[in-house]
Short mmCIF file of C-alpha atoms in Angstrom, two decimals:
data_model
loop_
_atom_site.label_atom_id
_atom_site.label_comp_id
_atom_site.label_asym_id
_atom_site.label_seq_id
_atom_site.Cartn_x
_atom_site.Cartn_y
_atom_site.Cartn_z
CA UNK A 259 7.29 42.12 -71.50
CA UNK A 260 10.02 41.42 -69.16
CA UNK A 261 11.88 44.27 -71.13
CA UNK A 262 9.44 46.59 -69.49
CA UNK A 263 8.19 44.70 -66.44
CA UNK A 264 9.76 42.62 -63.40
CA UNK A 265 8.98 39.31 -63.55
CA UNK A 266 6.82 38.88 -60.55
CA UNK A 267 4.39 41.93 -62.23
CA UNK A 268 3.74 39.59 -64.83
CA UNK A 269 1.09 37.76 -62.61
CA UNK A 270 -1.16 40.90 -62.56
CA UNK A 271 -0.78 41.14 -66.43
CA UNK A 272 -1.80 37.54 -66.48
CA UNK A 273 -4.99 38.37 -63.78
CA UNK A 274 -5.81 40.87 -66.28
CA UNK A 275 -6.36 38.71 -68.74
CA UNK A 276 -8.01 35.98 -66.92
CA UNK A 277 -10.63 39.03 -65.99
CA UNK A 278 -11.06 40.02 -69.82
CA UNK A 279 -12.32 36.22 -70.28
CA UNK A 280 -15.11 36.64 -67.22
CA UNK A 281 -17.85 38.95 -69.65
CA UNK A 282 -16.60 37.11 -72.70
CA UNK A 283 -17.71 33.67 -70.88
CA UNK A 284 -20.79 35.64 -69.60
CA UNK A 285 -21.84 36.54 -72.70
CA UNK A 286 -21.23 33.51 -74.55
CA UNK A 287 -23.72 31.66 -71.88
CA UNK A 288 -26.30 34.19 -72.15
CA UNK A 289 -26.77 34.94 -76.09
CA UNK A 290 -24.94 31.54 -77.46
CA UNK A 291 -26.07 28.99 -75.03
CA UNK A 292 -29.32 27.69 -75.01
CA UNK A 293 -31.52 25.82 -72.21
CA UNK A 294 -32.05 22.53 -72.44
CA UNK A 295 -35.53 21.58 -72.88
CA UNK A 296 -36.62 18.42 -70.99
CA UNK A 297 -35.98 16.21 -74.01
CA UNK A 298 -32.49 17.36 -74.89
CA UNK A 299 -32.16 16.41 -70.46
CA UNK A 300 -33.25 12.90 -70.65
CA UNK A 301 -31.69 11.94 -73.71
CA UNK A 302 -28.19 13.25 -72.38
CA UNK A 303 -28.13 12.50 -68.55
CA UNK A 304 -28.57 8.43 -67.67
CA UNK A 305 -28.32 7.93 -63.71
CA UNK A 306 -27.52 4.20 -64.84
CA UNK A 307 -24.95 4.41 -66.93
CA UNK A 308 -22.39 1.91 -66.74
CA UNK A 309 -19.04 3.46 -65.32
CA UNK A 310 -16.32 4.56 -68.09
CA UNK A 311 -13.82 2.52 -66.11
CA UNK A 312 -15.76 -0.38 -66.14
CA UNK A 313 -16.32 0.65 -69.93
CA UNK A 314 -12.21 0.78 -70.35
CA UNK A 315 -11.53 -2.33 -68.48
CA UNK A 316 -13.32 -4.67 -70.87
CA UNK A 317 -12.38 -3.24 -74.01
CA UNK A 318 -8.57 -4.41 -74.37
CA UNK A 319 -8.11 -1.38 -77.08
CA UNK A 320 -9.38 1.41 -74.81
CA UNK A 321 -7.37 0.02 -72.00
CA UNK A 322 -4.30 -0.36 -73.94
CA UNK A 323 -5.21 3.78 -75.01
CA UNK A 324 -5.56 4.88 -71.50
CA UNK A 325 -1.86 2.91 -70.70
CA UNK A 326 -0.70 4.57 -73.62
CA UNK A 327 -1.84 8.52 -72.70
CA UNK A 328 -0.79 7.87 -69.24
CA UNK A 329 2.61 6.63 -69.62
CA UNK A 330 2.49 9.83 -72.43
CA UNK A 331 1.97 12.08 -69.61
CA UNK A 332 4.38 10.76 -67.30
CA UNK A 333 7.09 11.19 -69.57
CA UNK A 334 5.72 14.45 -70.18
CA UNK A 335 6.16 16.13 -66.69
CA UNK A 336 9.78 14.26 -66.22
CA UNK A 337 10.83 16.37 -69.34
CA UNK A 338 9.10 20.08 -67.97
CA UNK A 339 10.96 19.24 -64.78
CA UNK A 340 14.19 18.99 -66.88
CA UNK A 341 13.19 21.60 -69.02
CA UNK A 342 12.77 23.97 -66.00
CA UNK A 343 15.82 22.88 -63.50
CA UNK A 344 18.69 23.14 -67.03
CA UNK A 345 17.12 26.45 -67.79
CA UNK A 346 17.31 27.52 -64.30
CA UNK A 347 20.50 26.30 -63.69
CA UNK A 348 22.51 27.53 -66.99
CA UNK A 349 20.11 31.00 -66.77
CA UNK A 350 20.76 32.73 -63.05
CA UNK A 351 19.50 36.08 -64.17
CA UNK A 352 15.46 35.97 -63.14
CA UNK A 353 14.40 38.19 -66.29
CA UNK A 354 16.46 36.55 -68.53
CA UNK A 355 15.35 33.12 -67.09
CA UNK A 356 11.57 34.40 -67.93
CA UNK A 357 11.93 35.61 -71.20
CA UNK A 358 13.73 32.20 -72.23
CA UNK A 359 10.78 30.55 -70.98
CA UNK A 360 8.38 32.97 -73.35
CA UNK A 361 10.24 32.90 -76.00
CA UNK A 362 10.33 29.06 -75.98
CA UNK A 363 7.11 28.46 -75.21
CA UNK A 364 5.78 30.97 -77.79
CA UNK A 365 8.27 29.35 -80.75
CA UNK A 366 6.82 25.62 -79.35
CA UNK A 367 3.26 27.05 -79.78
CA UNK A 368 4.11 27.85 -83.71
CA UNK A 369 5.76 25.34 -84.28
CA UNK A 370 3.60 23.04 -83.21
CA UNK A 371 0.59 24.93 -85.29
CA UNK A 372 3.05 24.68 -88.66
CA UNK A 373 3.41 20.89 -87.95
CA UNK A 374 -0.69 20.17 -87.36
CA UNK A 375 -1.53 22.60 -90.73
CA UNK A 376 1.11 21.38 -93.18
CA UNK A 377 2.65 17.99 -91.82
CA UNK A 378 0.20 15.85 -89.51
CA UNK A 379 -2.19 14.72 -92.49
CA UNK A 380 1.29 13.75 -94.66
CA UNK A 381 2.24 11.78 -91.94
CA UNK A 382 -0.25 10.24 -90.49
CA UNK A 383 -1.91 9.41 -94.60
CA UNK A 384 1.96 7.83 -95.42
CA UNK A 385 2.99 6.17 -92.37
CA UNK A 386 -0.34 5.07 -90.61
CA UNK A 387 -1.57 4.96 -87.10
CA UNK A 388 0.72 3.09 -85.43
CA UNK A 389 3.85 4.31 -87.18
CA UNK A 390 2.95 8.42 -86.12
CA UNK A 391 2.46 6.71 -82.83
CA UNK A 392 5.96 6.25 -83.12
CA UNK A 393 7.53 9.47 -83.68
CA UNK A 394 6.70 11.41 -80.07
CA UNK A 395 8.72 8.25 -77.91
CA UNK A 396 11.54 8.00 -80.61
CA UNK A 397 12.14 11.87 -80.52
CA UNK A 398 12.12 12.02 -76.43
CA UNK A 399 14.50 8.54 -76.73
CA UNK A 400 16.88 10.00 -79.27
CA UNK A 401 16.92 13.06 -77.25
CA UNK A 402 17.51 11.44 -73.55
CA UNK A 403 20.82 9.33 -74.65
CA UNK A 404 22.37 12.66 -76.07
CA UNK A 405 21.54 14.20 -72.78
CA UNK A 406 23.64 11.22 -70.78
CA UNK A 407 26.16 12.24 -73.17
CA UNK A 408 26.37 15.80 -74.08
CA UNK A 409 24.48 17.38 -70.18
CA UNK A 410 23.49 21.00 -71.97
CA UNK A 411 20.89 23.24 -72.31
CA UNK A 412 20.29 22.81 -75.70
CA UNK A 413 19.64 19.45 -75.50
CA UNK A 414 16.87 19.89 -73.11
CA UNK A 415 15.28 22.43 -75.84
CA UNK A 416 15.76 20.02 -78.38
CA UNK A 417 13.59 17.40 -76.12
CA UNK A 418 11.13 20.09 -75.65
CA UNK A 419 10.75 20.73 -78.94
CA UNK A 420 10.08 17.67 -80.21
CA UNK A 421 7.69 16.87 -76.90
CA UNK A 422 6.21 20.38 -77.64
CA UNK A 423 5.63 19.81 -81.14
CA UNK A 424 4.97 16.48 -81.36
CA UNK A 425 2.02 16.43 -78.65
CA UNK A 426 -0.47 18.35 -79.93
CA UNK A 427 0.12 17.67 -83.62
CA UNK A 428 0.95 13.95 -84.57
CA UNK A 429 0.93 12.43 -81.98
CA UNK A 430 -2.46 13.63 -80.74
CA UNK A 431 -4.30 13.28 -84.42
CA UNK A 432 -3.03 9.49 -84.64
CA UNK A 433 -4.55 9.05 -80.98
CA UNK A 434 -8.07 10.19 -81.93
CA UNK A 435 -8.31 8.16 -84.39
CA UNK A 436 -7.63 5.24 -82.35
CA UNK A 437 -11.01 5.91 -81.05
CA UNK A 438 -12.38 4.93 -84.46
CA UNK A 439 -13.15 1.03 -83.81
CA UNK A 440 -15.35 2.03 -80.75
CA UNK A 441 -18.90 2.89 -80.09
CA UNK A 442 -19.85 6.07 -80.68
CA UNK A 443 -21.99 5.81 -77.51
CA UNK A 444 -18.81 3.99 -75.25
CA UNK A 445 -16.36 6.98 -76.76
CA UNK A 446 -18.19 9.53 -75.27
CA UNK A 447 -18.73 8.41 -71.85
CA UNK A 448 -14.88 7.22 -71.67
CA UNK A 449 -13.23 9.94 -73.50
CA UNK A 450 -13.08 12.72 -70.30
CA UNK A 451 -12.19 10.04 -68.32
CA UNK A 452 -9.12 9.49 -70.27
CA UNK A 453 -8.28 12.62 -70.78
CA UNK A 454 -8.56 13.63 -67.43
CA UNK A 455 -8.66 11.30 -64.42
CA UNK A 456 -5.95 8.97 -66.66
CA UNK A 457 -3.68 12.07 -67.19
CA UNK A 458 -4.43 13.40 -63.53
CA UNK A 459 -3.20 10.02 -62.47
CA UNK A 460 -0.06 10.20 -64.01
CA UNK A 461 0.73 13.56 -63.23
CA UNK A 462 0.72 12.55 -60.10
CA UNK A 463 2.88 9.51 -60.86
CA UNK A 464 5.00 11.68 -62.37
CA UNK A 465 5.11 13.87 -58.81
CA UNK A 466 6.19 11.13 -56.71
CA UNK A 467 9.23 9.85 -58.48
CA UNK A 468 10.46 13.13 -58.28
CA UNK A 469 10.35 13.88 -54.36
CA UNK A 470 11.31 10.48 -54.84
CA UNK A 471 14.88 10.92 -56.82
CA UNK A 472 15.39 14.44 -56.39
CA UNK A 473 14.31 15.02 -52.99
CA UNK A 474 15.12 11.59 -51.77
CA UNK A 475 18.05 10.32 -53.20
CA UNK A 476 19.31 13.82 -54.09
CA UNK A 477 20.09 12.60 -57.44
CA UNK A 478 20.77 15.22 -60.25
CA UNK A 479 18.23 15.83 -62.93
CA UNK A 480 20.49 14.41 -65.59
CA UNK A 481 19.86 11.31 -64.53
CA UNK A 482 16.19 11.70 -64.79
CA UNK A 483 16.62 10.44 -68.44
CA UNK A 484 17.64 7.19 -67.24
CA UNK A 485 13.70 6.58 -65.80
CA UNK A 486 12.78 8.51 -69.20
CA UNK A 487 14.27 5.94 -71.15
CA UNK A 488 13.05 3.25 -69.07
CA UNK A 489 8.97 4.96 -69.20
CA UNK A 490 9.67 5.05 -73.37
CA UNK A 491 10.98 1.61 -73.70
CA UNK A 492 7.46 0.18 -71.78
CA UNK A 493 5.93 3.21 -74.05
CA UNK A 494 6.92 2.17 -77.08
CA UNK A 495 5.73 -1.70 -76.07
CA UNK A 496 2.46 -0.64 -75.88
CA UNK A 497 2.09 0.90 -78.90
CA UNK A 498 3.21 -2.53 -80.44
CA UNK A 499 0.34 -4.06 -79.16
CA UNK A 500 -2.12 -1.28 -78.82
CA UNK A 501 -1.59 -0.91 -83.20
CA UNK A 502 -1.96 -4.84 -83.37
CA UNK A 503 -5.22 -4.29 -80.89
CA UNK A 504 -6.94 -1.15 -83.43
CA UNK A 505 -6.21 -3.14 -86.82
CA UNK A 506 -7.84 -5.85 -85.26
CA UNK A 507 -10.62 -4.13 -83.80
CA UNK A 508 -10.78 -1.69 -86.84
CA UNK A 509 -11.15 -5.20 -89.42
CA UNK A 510 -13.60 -6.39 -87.03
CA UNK A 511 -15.71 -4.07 -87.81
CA UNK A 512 -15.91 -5.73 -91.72
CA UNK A 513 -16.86 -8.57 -90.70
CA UNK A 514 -20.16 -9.72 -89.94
CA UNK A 515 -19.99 -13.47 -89.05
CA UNK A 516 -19.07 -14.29 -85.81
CA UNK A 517 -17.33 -17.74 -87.08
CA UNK A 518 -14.79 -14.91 -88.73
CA UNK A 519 -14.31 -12.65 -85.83
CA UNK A 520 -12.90 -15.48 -83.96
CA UNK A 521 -10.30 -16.58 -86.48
CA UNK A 522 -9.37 -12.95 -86.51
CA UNK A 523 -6.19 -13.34 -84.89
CA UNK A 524 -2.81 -11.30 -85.17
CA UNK A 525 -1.05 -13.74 -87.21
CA UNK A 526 -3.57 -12.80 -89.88
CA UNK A 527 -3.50 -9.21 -89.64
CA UNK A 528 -1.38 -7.46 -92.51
CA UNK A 529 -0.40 -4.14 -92.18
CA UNK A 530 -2.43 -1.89 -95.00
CA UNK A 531 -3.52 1.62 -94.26
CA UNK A 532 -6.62 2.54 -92.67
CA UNK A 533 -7.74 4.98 -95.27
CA UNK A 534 -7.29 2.83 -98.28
CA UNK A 535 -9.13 -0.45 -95.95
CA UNK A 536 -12.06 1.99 -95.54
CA UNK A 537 -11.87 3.38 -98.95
CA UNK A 538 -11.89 -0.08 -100.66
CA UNK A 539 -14.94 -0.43 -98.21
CA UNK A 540 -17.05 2.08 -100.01
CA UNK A 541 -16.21 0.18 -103.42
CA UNK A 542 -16.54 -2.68 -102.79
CA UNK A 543 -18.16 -3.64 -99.58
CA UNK A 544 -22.08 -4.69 -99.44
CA UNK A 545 -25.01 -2.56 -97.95
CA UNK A 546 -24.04 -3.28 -94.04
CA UNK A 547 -20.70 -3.01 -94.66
CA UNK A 548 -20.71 1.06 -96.01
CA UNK A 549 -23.25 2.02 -93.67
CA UNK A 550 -21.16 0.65 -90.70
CA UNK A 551 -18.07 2.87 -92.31
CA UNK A 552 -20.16 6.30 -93.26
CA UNK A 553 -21.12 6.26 -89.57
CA UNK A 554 -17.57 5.78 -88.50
CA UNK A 555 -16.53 8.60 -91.56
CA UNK A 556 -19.01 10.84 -89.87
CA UNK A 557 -17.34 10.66 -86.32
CA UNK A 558 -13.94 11.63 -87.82
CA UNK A 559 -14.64 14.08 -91.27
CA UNK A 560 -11.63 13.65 -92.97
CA UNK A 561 -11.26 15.26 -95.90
CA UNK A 562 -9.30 12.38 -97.65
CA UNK A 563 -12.50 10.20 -97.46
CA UNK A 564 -14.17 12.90 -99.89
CA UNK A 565 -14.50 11.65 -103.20
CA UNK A 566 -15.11 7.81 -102.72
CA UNK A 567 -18.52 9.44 -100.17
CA UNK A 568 -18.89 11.55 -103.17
CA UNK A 569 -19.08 8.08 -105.37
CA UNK A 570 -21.67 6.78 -103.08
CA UNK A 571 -24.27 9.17 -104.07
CA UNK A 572 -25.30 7.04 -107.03
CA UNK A 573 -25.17 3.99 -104.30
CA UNK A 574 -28.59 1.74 -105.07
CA UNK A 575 -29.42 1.65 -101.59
CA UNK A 576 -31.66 5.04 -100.66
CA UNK A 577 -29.66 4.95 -96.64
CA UNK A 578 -26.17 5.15 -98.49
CA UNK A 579 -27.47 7.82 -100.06
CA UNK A 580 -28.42 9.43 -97.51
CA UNK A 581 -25.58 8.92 -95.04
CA UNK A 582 -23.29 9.69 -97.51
CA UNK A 583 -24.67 13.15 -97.85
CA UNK A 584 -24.67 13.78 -94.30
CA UNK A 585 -21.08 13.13 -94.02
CA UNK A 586 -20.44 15.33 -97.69
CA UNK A 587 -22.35 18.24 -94.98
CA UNK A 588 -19.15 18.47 -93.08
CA UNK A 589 -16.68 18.19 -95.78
CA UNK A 590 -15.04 20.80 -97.65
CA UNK A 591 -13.05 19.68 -100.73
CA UNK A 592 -15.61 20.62 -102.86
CA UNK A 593 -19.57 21.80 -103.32
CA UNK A 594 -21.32 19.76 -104.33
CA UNK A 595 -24.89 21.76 -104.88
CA UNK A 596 -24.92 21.00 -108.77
CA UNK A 597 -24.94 17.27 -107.57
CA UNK A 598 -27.06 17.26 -104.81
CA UNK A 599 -30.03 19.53 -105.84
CA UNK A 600 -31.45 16.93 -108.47
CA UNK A 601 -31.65 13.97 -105.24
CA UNK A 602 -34.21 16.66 -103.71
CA UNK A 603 -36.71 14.60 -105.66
CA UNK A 604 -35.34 11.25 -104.31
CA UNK A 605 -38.40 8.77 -103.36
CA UNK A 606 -36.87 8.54 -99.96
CA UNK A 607 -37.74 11.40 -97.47
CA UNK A 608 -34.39 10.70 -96.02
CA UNK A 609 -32.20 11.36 -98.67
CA UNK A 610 -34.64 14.36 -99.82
CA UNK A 611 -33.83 15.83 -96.21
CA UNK A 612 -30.03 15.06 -95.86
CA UNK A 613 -29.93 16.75 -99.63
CA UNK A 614 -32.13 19.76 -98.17
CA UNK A 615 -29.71 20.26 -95.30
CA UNK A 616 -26.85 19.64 -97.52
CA UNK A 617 -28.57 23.03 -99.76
CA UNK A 618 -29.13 24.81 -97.42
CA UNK A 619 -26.02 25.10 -95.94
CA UNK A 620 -23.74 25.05 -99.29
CA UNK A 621 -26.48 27.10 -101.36
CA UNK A 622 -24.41 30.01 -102.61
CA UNK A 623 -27.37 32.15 -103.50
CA UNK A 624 -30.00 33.64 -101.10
CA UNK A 625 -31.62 30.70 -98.88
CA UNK A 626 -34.84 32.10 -98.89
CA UNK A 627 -35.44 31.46 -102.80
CA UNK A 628 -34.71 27.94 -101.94
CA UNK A 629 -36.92 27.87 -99.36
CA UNK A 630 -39.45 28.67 -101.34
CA UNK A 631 -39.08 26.95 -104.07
CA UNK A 632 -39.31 23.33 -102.80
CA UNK A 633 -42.28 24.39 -100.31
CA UNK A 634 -44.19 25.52 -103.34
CA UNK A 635 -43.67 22.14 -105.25
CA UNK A 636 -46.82 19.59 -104.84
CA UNK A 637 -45.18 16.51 -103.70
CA UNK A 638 -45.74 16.82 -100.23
CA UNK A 639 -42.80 14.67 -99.73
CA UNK A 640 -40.58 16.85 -100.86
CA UNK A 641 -42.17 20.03 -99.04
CA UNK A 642 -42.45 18.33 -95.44
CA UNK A 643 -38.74 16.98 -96.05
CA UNK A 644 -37.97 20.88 -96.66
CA UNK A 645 -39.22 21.42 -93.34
CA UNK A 646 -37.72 18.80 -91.61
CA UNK A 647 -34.37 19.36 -92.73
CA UNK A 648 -34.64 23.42 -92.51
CA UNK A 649 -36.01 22.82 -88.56
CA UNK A 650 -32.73 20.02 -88.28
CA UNK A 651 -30.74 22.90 -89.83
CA UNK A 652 -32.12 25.95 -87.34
CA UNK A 653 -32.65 24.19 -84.53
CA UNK A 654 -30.24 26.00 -82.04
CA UNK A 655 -30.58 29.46 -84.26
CA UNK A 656 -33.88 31.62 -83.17
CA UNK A 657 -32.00 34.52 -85.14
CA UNK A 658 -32.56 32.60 -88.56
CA UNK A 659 -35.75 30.23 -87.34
CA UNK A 660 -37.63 34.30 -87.11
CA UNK A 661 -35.63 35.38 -90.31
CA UNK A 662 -37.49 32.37 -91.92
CA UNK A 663 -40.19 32.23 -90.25
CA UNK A 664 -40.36 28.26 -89.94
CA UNK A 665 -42.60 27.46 -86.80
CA UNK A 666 -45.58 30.37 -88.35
CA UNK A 667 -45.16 28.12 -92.10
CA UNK A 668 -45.23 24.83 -89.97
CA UNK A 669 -48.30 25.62 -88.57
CA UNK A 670 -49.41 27.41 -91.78
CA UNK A 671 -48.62 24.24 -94.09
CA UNK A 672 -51.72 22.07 -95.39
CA UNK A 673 -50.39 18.54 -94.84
CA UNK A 674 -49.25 18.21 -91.19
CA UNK A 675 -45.66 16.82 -90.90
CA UNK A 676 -44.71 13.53 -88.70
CA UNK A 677 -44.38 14.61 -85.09
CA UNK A 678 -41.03 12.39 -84.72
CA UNK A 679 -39.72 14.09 -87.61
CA UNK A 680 -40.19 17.34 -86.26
CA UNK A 681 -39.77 16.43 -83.09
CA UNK A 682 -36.10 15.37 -84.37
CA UNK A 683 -36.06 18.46 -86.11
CA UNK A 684 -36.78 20.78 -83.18
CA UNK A 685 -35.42 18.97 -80.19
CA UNK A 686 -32.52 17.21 -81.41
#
């Protein structure tokens, strides 16, 4: 646009847009977002909650994660600054300096988007967790020496390439699943604070050294990449201990005998990859053991966990069953409606409604006939599971709850279902 526009008109382009958003937001809150009723309230606020820095400072893994993302975005804003003051300085022409920045930051965006679609799941599957926690720091490192060297332009791209590229791709797919090892419950009241206070914080960090060295000591940006260097070397030392800190929290997790989690030290712990630990998990590990892993598989739905769930649903135990269709409900690799149709008529109500949801949303034919079909049958098991998983299903969808008509067959149906199942149903 700067072909057609000065570069200080750009701002009223970007206003524009930033106005288009305003009845696009409005409209998502009014015909997407629902109220909450009084039980969704209490069962998400919690006045007494413990603090999620209290939370981070006793568990050594999310504190070594929050030292981690911090020192991430530290280095981070020392590279934009370099990015900004080379292109500035080797680019005097205003225009020209503004459609460098577009085109750059356009080409970083697809770049980026190529790397996270074709080459994040290679190389996080091959190398690990801690390894593609490796690649972002080495990348910045690699490209800060060959700045001391070779002071040009196209070095600084290069770093911002590889910071662009790297961010929001490897290196941010191998840090969520960091997160696996911890509570669902401590995860989600830490995780904003992490992302946001922590990378506030070093922002900030990140704004004092330079009034600090630029201002201050008048110092040109070149040298910037000796404090870069510096920031990756203590970087790169906590990832050393922060992937000794997740296998050992992550095998923790196997074992159930407190005798054994104290001799679980890092002299012990051999480097193996996550996915084939909780793979060999699912065939092989006892009752307590899978259940603990489908409810971690269920935070992350990966795809690469697919067919060893899949094996489970033969699993003796009637909860395996029917955790392992819940996490099959958010997995793609295959349908499995052949498959799960026939556990409908499971003796557990549980597995009959995580098979009912898994229909219901997989069923390729109309969902209606379905519908109908198991609410006719006379096991009443079967039919008030039907209902249970079809309210679970609908619950934040009036369009379809009318379309099917579920509260008027509810209160219609001859053998009243359990109020906490519907309850869970309704108001989850």
């Amino acid at each position: 646009m700067t072909n057609i526009l000065n570069t200080e008109d750009l701002l009223f382009v970007a206003a524009t847009l930033l106005m288009c958003c305003l009845p696009i937001t409005r409209y998502i809150w009014k015909n997407e977002v629902l109220k909450l009723n009084p039980f969704q309230v209490s069962s998400r606020s919690n006045p007494k909650a413990e603090s999620p820095f209290r939370l981070i400072k006793q568990s050594k893994l999310l504190s070594l994660i929050a030292v981690v993302i911090g020192i991430s975005v530290l280095v981070a804003k020392l590279v934009d600054y370099q990015y900004s003051d080379y292109a500035s300085r080797f680019i005097k022409d205003q225009d020209e300096l503004t459609s460098f920045f577009g085109f750059w930051f356009s080409t970083l965006s697809v770049i980026s988007l190529l790397i996270q679609l074709f080459l994040t799941k290679r190389i996080v599957g091959t190398f690990g967790v801690g390894k593609s926690l490796l690649w972002l720091p080495s990348g910045i490192l690699l490209g800060s020496f060959l700045l001391l060297i070779v002071p040009q332009l196209w070095v600084v791209v290069f770093i911002k390439i590889v910071d662009g590229s790297l961010k929001q791709s490897v290196n941010k797919a191998a840090t969520e699943l960091l997160s696996i090892p911890i509570p669902i419950e401590i995860k989600k009241k830490t995780k904003t604070f992490t992302d946001v206070v922590v990378d506030s914080i070093a922002t900030g960090m990140a704004g004092f050294i330079l009034i600090f060295f630029i201002n201050g000591l008048d110092i040109s940006s070149t040298y910037i990449s000796i404090i870069i260097i510096g920031l990756i070397l203590i970087w790169l030392y906590f990832i050393y201990h922060l992937r000794n800190e997740y296998i050992i929290s992550f095998k923790s997790l196997l074992e159930y005998n407190p005798a054994r989690k104290e001799k679980a030290t890092k002299s012990e712990i051999k480097v193996t990859s996550i996915i084939e630990t909780v793979i060999r998990v699912f065939e092989t590990g006892n009752e307590n053991q899978i259940l603990h892993m489908l409810n971690k598989t269920l935070e992350v739905k990966d795809e690469r966990f697919f067919y060893a769930i899949k094996a489970l649903l033969n699993n003796p135990s009637a909860k395996v069953r029917a955790l392992a269709i819940e996490n099959l409900y958010f997995l793609n690799t295959e349908n499995l409606c052949p498959t799960v149709e026939p556990m409908i008529y499971d003796k557990d109500q549980q597995v009959t409604t995580s098979a009912f949801r898994y229909l219901l949303k997989r069923y390729q034919q109309n969902p209606v006939e379905l519908l109908d079909k198991y609410l006719s049958v006379e096991d009443n098991t079967i039919a008030n599971a039907t209902l249970v998983g079809l309210s679970m299903e609908l619950r934040n969808n009036r369009v379809l709850q009318d379309r099917f008509g579920l509260e008027q067959r509810i209160e219609k149906f001859p053998c009243p279902i359990n109020a906490d199942q519907y309850r869970a149903g309704k108001d989850e």
